């Protein structure tokens, strides 16, 4: 039987069950370990995931545009013609997939996870352990990796998660997170 007290988050509890033995004589007690994690149900879990995605998409957009400009031939040779500046035409299809390793290195600074944590706190979500944040962010990045038109996808996700009005509290706190990620302490 489970403990009569309610389980604490991240508490390991054991349950003993009576199970008949194969010979039919008596019974053996099997101990089953149950893990009561800090998982939340329903809308709160979705809100947590969407909040993390909001930060990741915003920071990823910044990194992609910066890296596109760094790798632009026209910018590197200071070419006067706009035709030679690929950075002016937006992020090309498969750019993120083809440059995933380098983009990920630039995104995943020592302030990346603390930035996500800061945005969670700003949206009244208690920060979770670092491994869970890393797992959600890493999984989301790998999901985005194989989307051909990453630019439109990131814009759509940002509009859905933060809205189009840049004066909302969520967008203002997201800009504070961006400043923190850049190294400007908030």
Rosetta silent file (secondary structure, phi, psi, omega in degrees, C-alpha in Angstrom):
SEQUENCE: XXXXXXXXXXXXXXXXXXXXXXXXXXXXXXXXXXXXXXXXXXXXXXXXXXXXXXXXXXXXXXXXXXXXXXXXXXXXXXXXXXXXXXXXXXXXXXXXXXXXXXXXXXXXXXXXXXXXXXXXXXXXXXXXXXXXXXXXXXXXXXXXXXXXXXXXXXXXXXXXXXXXXXXXXXXXXXXXXXXXXXXXXX
SCORE:     score description
SCORE:     0.000 S_00000001
   1 L     0.000  141.295  177.462    0.000    0.000    0.000 S_00000001
   2 L   -65.477  158.295  176.525    1.256    3.518   -0.720 S_00000001
   3 L   -57.580  144.901 -178.515    2.223    5.744    2.165 S_00000001
   4 L   -75.824  -21.938  176.835   -0.786    7.422    3.713 S_00000001
   5 L   -82.033  153.964  179.857    0.928   10.783    3.652 S_00000001
   6 L   -70.902  141.898 -177.669    1.063   12.666    0.410 S_00000001
   7 L   -69.300  143.401  175.087    4.340   12.205   -1.451 S_00000001
   8 L   -84.780  150.666  176.739    6.841   15.021   -1.435 S_00000001
   9 L   -56.995  141.931  177.985    8.270   16.162   -4.765 S_00000001
  10 L    58.012   32.113 -179.517   11.289   14.181   -5.861 S_00000001
  11 E  -104.205  135.187  176.892   10.767   11.660   -3.062 S_00000001
  12 E   -92.421  124.482 -178.779   11.508    7.996   -3.538 S_00000001
  13 E  -125.003  152.403  177.775    8.891    5.849   -1.868 S_00000001
  14 E  -116.180  148.712  179.161    8.500    2.102   -1.705 S_00000001
  15 E  -127.515  132.790  176.925    5.354    0.051   -1.894 S_00000001
  16 E  -104.210  133.313  178.428    5.097   -3.554   -0.784 S_00000001
  17 E  -124.120  146.578  174.478    2.658   -5.841   -2.540 S_00000001
  18 E   -89.072  128.998  178.668    1.714   -9.395   -1.785 S_00000001
  19 E  -130.267  134.077  177.791    2.208  -11.659   -4.754 S_00000001
  20 E   -67.415  146.539  177.216    1.522  -15.377   -4.849 S_00000001
  21 L   -80.913  163.504 -179.309    4.517  -17.576   -5.522 S_00000001
  22 L   -60.150  -31.442 -177.155    4.646  -19.857   -8.547 S_00000001
  23 L   -80.938   -8.309  179.690    4.177  -22.940   -6.345 S_00000001
  24 L    83.836   -2.786 -179.425    0.985  -21.570   -4.849 S_00000001
  25 L   -92.374  126.165  174.374    2.410  -21.774   -1.328 S_00000001
  26 L    56.117 -156.337  177.853    2.264  -18.632    0.746 S_00000001
  27 E  -149.197  154.998  175.895    3.278  -15.350   -0.771 S_00000001
  28 E  -109.548  148.192  177.159    6.350  -13.327   -1.353 S_00000001
  29 E   -97.667  125.148  176.636    6.522   -9.612   -0.834 S_00000001
  30 E  -104.632  133.427  178.229    7.808   -7.644   -3.761 S_00000001
  31 E  -100.192  124.680 -178.783    9.052   -4.162   -3.159 S_00000001
  32 E  -113.447  128.335  178.934    8.289   -1.746   -5.936 S_00000001
  33 E   -89.944  128.910  175.765    9.977    1.638   -6.038 S_00000001
  34 E  -113.298  136.460  179.325    7.791    4.535   -7.071 S_00000001
  35 E  -108.658  120.306  175.127    9.289    7.852   -7.989 S_00000001
  36 E   -98.336   95.256 -176.690    7.248   10.909   -7.276 S_00000001
  37 L   -81.538 -178.928  179.447    8.956   13.438   -9.513 S_00000001
  38 L   -92.460   26.031  178.111    8.422   17.123   -9.754 S_00000001
  39 L   -68.434  141.372  175.841    6.356   16.677  -12.898 S_00000001
  40 L  -109.625  157.109 -176.440    3.328   18.909  -13.130 S_00000001
  41 L   -99.128  158.673  167.334    0.096   18.044  -14.823 S_00000001
  42 H    57.716 -132.602 -170.877   -1.922   19.667  -17.540 S_00000001
  43 H   -64.538  -30.547 -178.774   -1.681   23.309  -18.395 S_00000001
  44 H   -66.040  -39.018  177.662    1.180   24.040  -15.996 S_00000001
  45 H   -66.172  -42.200  177.733    3.428   21.541  -17.765 S_00000001
  46 H   -64.582  -41.301  178.669    2.469   22.994  -21.143 S_00000001
  47 H   -62.042  -40.994  177.057    3.068   26.501  -19.792 S_00000001
  48 H   -60.599  -50.046 -179.180    6.533   25.414  -18.594 S_00000001
  49 H   -61.928  -44.353  179.810    7.419   23.944  -22.004 S_00000001
  50 H   -64.333  -36.095  178.881    6.072   26.962  -23.876 S_00000001
  51 H   -65.892  -44.173  177.478    8.013   29.327  -21.630 S_00000001
  52 H   -63.452  -43.226  178.953   11.262   27.467  -22.272 S_00000001
  53 H   -61.872  -37.271  178.731   10.510   27.393  -26.011 S_00000001
  54 H   -59.966  -43.944  178.862    9.876   31.145  -25.952 S_00000001
  55 H   -67.968  -46.267 -177.108   13.344   31.848  -24.568 S_00000001
  56 H   -61.763  -44.298 -178.865   15.068   29.331  -26.839 S_00000001
  57 H   -65.002  -39.456 -179.922   13.401   30.661  -30.012 S_00000001
  58 H   -65.379  -47.709 -179.429   14.251   34.270  -29.154 S_00000001
  59 H   -68.757  -37.234  178.445   17.899   33.540  -28.373 S_00000001
  60 H   -64.124  -39.397  177.238   18.230   31.162  -31.327 S_00000001
  61 H   -59.007  -44.688  179.806   16.927   33.866  -33.684 S_00000001
  62 H   -61.585  -47.693 -177.926   19.588   36.263  -32.446 S_00000001
  63 H   -64.315  -41.773 -179.388   22.371   33.702  -32.818 S_00000001
  64 H   -62.109  -45.508 -179.979   21.238   32.633  -36.296 S_00000001
  65 H   -66.490  -39.082  177.628   21.176   36.196  -37.626 S_00000001
  66 H   -65.295  -43.022 -179.204   24.564   37.003  -36.061 S_00000001
  67 H   -69.368  -35.526  176.378   26.122   33.837  -37.448 S_00000001
  68 H   -61.299  -42.380  178.747   24.579   34.483  -40.872 S_00000001
  69 H   -67.064  -38.492  178.845   26.192   37.924  -40.890 S_00000001
  70 H   -65.249  -32.744 -177.309   29.548   36.475  -39.759 S_00000001
  71 L   -95.914    1.934 -178.800   29.519   33.932  -42.594 S_00000001
  72 L   -71.808  125.801  179.947   28.249   36.351  -45.238 S_00000001
  73 H   -60.263  -46.158 -178.420   30.725   36.680  -48.108 S_00000001
  74 H   -60.977  -37.837  178.159   29.720   40.273  -48.814 S_00000001
  75 H   -71.298  -38.485 -178.321   30.260   41.279  -45.194 S_00000001
  76 H   -65.908  -36.514 -179.095   33.602   39.472  -44.982 S_00000001
  77 L  -102.656    4.893 -178.974   35.066   41.236  -48.034 S_00000001
  78 L    54.811   49.240 -177.720   33.103   44.476  -47.509 S_00000001
  79 L   -74.276  135.812 -177.913   31.535   44.132  -50.941 S_00000001
  80 L   -74.532  -22.571 -176.377   29.563   47.191  -52.089 S_00000001
  81 L   -84.268  133.739  177.842   26.912   45.196  -53.975 S_00000001
  82 H   -67.907  -23.643  179.456   23.874   43.974  -52.053 S_00000001
  83 H   -61.571  -26.690 -178.210   23.717   40.925  -54.337 S_00000001
  84 H   -92.308    4.289  178.989   26.812   39.561  -52.589 S_00000001
  85 L  -106.815   90.275  179.217   25.325   39.990  -49.115 S_00000001
  86 H   -62.990  -23.470 -178.877   23.382   36.802  -48.410 S_00000001
  87 H   -65.895  -19.322  179.944   22.640   38.155  -44.935 S_00000001
  88 H   -80.002  -14.219 -174.263   20.181   40.642  -46.463 S_00000001
  89 H  -100.623    9.188  179.960   17.950   37.905  -47.858 S_00000001
  90 L    88.357  177.768 -177.211   17.100   36.179  -44.587 S_00000001
  91 L   -77.055  121.564 -179.298   18.149   32.826  -43.249 S_00000001
  92 L   -66.992  156.337  175.611   18.487   30.313  -46.101 S_00000001
  93 L   -55.925  142.319  177.667   16.714   26.967  -46.008 S_00000001
  94 L    63.941   11.035  178.840   18.646   24.328  -44.053 S_00000001
  95 H   -61.709  -44.027 -179.529   21.049   26.957  -42.669 S_00000001
  96 H   -66.527  -42.833  179.080   20.402   25.835  -39.097 S_00000001
  97 H   -61.727  -45.875 -177.082   20.750   22.157  -39.984 S_00000001
  98 H   -69.653  -25.634 -176.981   23.982   22.729  -41.895 S_00000001
  99 L  -118.443   24.371 -173.677   25.505   24.906  -39.155 S_00000001
 100 H   -54.025  -48.898 -176.731   23.921   23.257  -36.113 S_00000001
 101 H   -59.363  -47.384 -178.208   27.152   22.596  -34.224 S_00000001
 102 H   -69.661  -40.850  179.306   28.524   26.105  -34.552 S_00000001
 103 H   -65.065  -42.411 -179.740   25.179   27.790  -33.858 S_00000001
 104 H   -61.932  -41.251  178.260   24.611   25.593  -30.802 S_00000001
 105 H   -59.821  -41.190 -178.048   28.065   26.508  -29.417 S_00000001
 106 H   -73.297  -32.467  179.317   27.279   30.206  -29.739 S_00000001
 107 H   -75.248  -44.043 -170.335   23.826   29.820  -28.211 S_00000001
 108 L   -85.162   64.850  177.040   24.779   27.536  -25.337 S_00000001
 109 L   -81.292  178.514  178.168   26.898   29.985  -23.334 S_00000001
 110 L   -69.665   -7.681  177.957   27.317   29.805  -19.578 S_00000001
 111 L  -103.583    1.872 -176.127   24.345   32.197  -19.350 S_00000001
 112 H   -66.140  -56.727 -179.556   21.947   30.138  -21.483 S_00000001
 113 H   -65.525  -42.723  174.657   20.355   27.994  -18.756 S_00000001
 114 H   -59.988  -29.867  176.578   20.360   30.872  -16.213 S_00000001
 115 H   -66.143  -43.650  177.546   18.543   32.962  -18.862 S_00000001
 116 H   -62.553  -44.163  179.636   15.826   30.348  -19.147 S_00000001
 117 H   -60.359  -41.478  178.800   15.608   30.165  -15.360 S_00000001
 118 H   -61.508  -42.419  179.542   15.280   33.977  -15.165 S_00000001
 119 H   -69.106  -35.828  175.709   12.387   33.948  -17.642 S_00000001
 120 H   -60.993  -45.231  178.839   10.663   31.146  -15.730 S_00000001
 121 H   -63.138  -39.540  179.654   10.872   33.216  -12.551 S_00000001
 122 H   -65.898  -23.452  179.332    9.540   36.290  -14.379 S_00000001
 123 L  -104.473   24.792  174.782    6.528   34.230  -15.469 S_00000001
 124 L    60.511   31.216  173.187    5.805   32.954  -11.952 S_00000001
 125 L  -109.402  131.119  179.033    7.137   29.463  -12.551 S_00000001
 126 L   -71.622  132.807 -178.659    9.465   28.068   -9.969 S_00000001
 127 L   -61.912  141.880  179.486   12.741   27.142  -11.601 S_00000001
 128 L   -99.537 -179.840 -178.270   13.332   23.452  -11.950 S_00000001
 129 L   -67.052  155.517 -174.103   16.598   21.588  -11.795 S_00000001
 130 H   -62.279  -35.985 -177.923   19.227   22.367  -14.391 S_00000001
 131 H   -65.292  -35.240  178.243   19.185   18.922  -15.982 S_00000001
 132 H   -69.059  -42.111  177.767   15.478   19.228  -16.799 S_00000001
 133 H   -62.569  -44.105  177.885   15.974   22.673  -18.339 S_00000001
 134 H   -60.340  -43.317 -179.154   18.919   21.382  -20.359 S_00000001
 135 H   -62.511  -45.474  179.859   16.890   18.405  -21.532 S_00000001
 136 H   -65.258  -45.889 -178.852   13.926   20.491  -22.680 S_00000001
 137 H   -64.529  -44.715 -179.240   16.133   23.074  -24.418 S_00000001
 138 H   -64.458  -42.671  178.640   18.327   20.447  -26.090 S_00000001
 139 H   -62.255  -43.980 -179.899   15.323   18.435  -27.280 S_00000001
 140 H   -63.858  -41.548  177.260   13.675   21.540  -28.700 S_00000001
 141 H   -60.975  -41.831  179.847   16.863   22.548  -30.537 S_00000001
 142 H   -69.153  -31.744  174.571   17.117   19.099  -32.090 S_00000001
 143 H   -64.789  -41.225 -178.650   13.453   19.272  -33.159 S_00000001
 144 H   -72.919  -22.785 -173.886   14.120   22.601  -34.874 S_00000001
 145 H   -54.675  -37.925 -173.351   17.309   21.346  -36.498 S_00000001
 146 L  -101.686   13.272  175.202   15.581   19.596  -39.389 S_00000001
 147 L   -84.875  121.166 -173.627   12.972   22.240  -40.162 S_00000001
 148 L   -62.787  -48.347 -176.779   13.936   23.651  -43.580 S_00000001
 149 L  -100.976   78.883 -174.178   12.578   27.191  -43.193 S_00000001
 150 H   -66.712  -32.872 -176.801   13.719   27.947  -39.665 S_00000001
 151 H   -60.585  -51.609  179.693   13.194   31.708  -39.952 S_00000001
 152 H   -65.317  -38.262 -179.776    9.421   31.506  -40.488 S_00000001
 153 H   -63.169  -45.060  179.389    9.074   28.745  -37.917 S_00000001
 154 H   -64.024  -40.272  178.193   10.834   30.772  -35.221 S_00000001
 155 H   -63.765  -42.372  178.506    8.711   33.838  -35.983 S_00000001
 156 H   -63.056  -44.653 -179.764    5.504   31.796  -35.775 S_00000001
 157 H   -62.879  -43.684 -179.617    6.522   30.223  -32.478 S_00000001
 158 H   -64.466  -39.466  178.813    7.468   33.592  -31.003 S_00000001
 159 H   -64.806  -41.526 -179.745    4.173   35.172  -32.081 S_00000001
 160 H   -67.388  -43.183 -173.249    2.159   32.349  -30.562 S_00000001
 161 H   -82.356  -32.209 -176.143    4.105   32.250  -27.311 S_00000001
 162 H  -119.326   -9.825 -179.953    4.745   35.938  -26.673 S_00000001
 163 L    83.332  169.446 -177.739    2.269   37.756  -28.896 S_00000001
 164 L   -89.776  -21.487 -179.246    2.869   40.484  -31.416 S_00000001
 165 L   -77.625  113.545 -176.116    2.630   43.404  -28.987 S_00000001
 166 L   -75.917   -6.092 -178.956    6.183   44.137  -27.866 S_00000001
 167 L   -93.977    0.788  179.564    4.983   46.178  -24.881 S_00000001
 168 L   -67.503  152.840  178.265    3.475   43.225  -23.015 S_00000001
 169 H   -57.047  -35.882 -179.531    5.111   42.280  -19.716 S_00000001
 170 H   -64.304  -43.129  178.850    6.129   38.913  -21.176 S_00000001
 171 H   -69.162  -36.101  177.223    7.984   40.569  -24.070 S_00000001
 172 H   -65.709  -41.603  178.762    9.623   43.106  -21.752 S_00000001
 173 H   -69.834  -29.834  176.457   10.861   40.339  -19.463 S_00000001
 174 H   -66.565  -37.365  176.950   12.054   38.415  -22.527 S_00000001
 175 H   -67.975  -34.286  174.083   14.153   41.426  -23.534 S_00000001
 176 H   -63.600  -38.490  178.276   15.627   41.508  -20.023 S_00000001
 177 H   -65.010  -41.668  177.946   16.534   37.850  -20.474 S_00000001
 178 H   -61.150  -44.460  177.864   18.196   38.650  -23.816 S_00000001
 179 H   -61.706  -41.097  177.721   20.219   41.421  -22.142 S_00000001
 180 H   -63.320  -43.272 -179.694   21.227   39.030  -19.366 S_00000001
 181 H   -62.182  -37.260  177.163   22.255   36.394  -21.927 S_00000001
 182 H   -67.775  -20.419 -179.321   24.403   39.009  -23.707 S_00000001
 183 L   112.637    2.211  176.019   26.156   39.690  -20.411 S_00000001
 184 L   -91.163  101.895 -176.858   24.339   42.836  -19.367 S_00000001
 185 L   -60.944  142.583 -179.280   23.174   41.941  -15.858 S_00000001
 186 L   -96.560    0.000    0.000   19.588   42.858  -15.075 S_00000001
